[in-house]
Amino acid sequence: MNKVMSRTAHPRPRHRPPTRQDSRRPGSTPPRNPVPGRAVTAPGTAVAQPRPTDLFADRLLAVLSGRRPVHWMLRHTAGRAYDDLARLAERGPLRTHGTRPVVSDIGYYVPRTGALEVFARIAAGNQLRAMAFRLEQGPDHRWRCTAVELEGPRPPRLPED
């Protein structure tokens, strides 16, 4: 009988009340502790998409600094750009001890519709490096890197036998 009385004295709720607001659900409140550097937008607000120039500069920097393997860029390259990138990454030209390299400035030129020639300044502490790459938009509307250079023109290719 004691068990029956305790159940009637303190009835259980039929559903579990929410313990937090989920920002992914429409109409919910934004998270209490947002990620630093990430903008918090209201539900239903369009979020600006990053430009392909910025995305590829960050991707190439991750590979050339050794934070990502070269094969990570395989589906984002076309033509001989992957081979050039692999050759550059072998030397680890942007690997640093201490300060992590970041893209400090970026610009681009549009030689024709669907093609971008991009230049970026890479800063690591008091060092400043140059990186250039070309992006081309394929028939599937995806951007791919078709050429990459670091601090000057690429060396001439040896003739293949």
Short mmCIF file of N, CA and C in Angstrom, two decimals, residues 14 33 35 43-44 59-61 72 77 83-84 88 91 97 121 126 136 141 148-149 153 161:
data_model
loop_
_atom_site.label_atom_id
_atom_site.label_comp_id
_atom_site.label_asym_id
_atom_site.label_seq_id
_atom_site.Cartn_x
_atom_site.Cartn_y
_atom_site.Cartn_z
N ARG A 14 4.03 12.78 -17.95
CA ARG A 14 3.82 11.90 -19.10
C ARG A 14 4.90 12.07 -20.16
N ASN A 33 26.47 29.16 -25.32
CA ASN A 33 27.91 29.33 -25.49
C ASN A 33 28.27 29.14 -26.95
N VAL A 35 30.22 29.13 -30.52
CA VAL A 35 31.61 28.88 -30.89
C VAL A 35 32.26 30.21 -31.26
N PRO A 43 16.90 31.84 -36.67
CA PRO A 43 16.32 30.82 -37.55
C PRO A 43 15.61 31.47 -38.74
N GLY A 44 15.78 30.88 -39.89
CA GLY A 44 15.16 31.40 -41.10
C GLY A 44 15.99 32.46 -41.81
N ARG A 59 42.11 25.29 -47.66
CA ARG A 59 42.39 23.87 -47.94
C ARG A 59 43.84 23.67 -48.35
N LEU A 60 44.31 24.51 -49.26
CA LEU A 60 45.71 24.39 -49.72
C LEU A 60 46.67 24.65 -48.57
N LEU A 61 46.37 25.63 -47.74
CA LEU A 61 47.22 25.92 -46.59
C LEU A 61 47.28 24.73 -45.64
N TRP A 72 43.60 14.48 -49.33
CA TRP A 72 42.41 15.21 -48.92
C TRP A 72 41.93 16.14 -50.03
N THR A 77 40.75 18.82 -57.00
CA THR A 77 41.73 19.23 -57.99
C THR A 77 41.39 18.62 -59.34
N ASP A 83 49.27 16.63 -58.86
CA ASP A 83 50.70 16.26 -58.89
C ASP A 83 51.58 17.40 -58.40
N ASP A 84 51.25 18.63 -58.83
CA ASP A 84 52.01 19.80 -58.38
C ASP A 84 51.88 19.98 -56.87
N LEU A 88 54.83 19.83 -54.03
CA LEU A 88 55.04 20.92 -53.08
C LEU A 88 54.94 20.43 -51.64
N ARG A 91 57.92 18.77 -49.65
CA ARG A 91 58.92 19.64 -49.03
C ARG A 91 58.40 20.28 -47.74
N HIS A 97 57.36 25.82 -36.78
CA HIS A 97 57.48 25.43 -35.38
C HIS A 97 57.03 26.63 -34.57
N ARG A 121 48.32 35.77 -49.34
CA ARG A 121 49.49 36.00 -48.48
C ARG A 121 49.30 35.13 -47.24
N ASN A 126 56.23 36.46 -37.90
CA ASN A 126 56.70 37.63 -38.66
C ASN A 126 57.08 37.26 -40.10
N GLU A 136 38.79 26.54 -61.48
CA GLU A 136 37.90 26.48 -62.64
C GLU A 136 36.63 25.77 -62.24
N HIS A 141 29.20 22.53 -61.85
CA HIS A 141 29.18 23.78 -61.08
C HIS A 141 30.03 23.72 -59.81
N VAL A 148 48.60 25.26 -58.86
CA VAL A 148 49.02 25.83 -57.58
C VAL A 148 50.51 26.13 -57.62
N GLU A 149 50.89 27.29 -57.10
CA GLU A 149 52.29 27.70 -57.04
C GLU A 149 52.55 28.32 -55.68
N PRO A 153 57.38 30.96 -59.88
CA PRO A 153 56.92 29.99 -60.89
C PRO A 153 57.38 28.59 -60.55
N ASP A 161 60.03 9.83 -70.38
CA ASP A 161 60.55 8.87 -71.37
C ASP A 161 59.46 8.03 -71.94
#
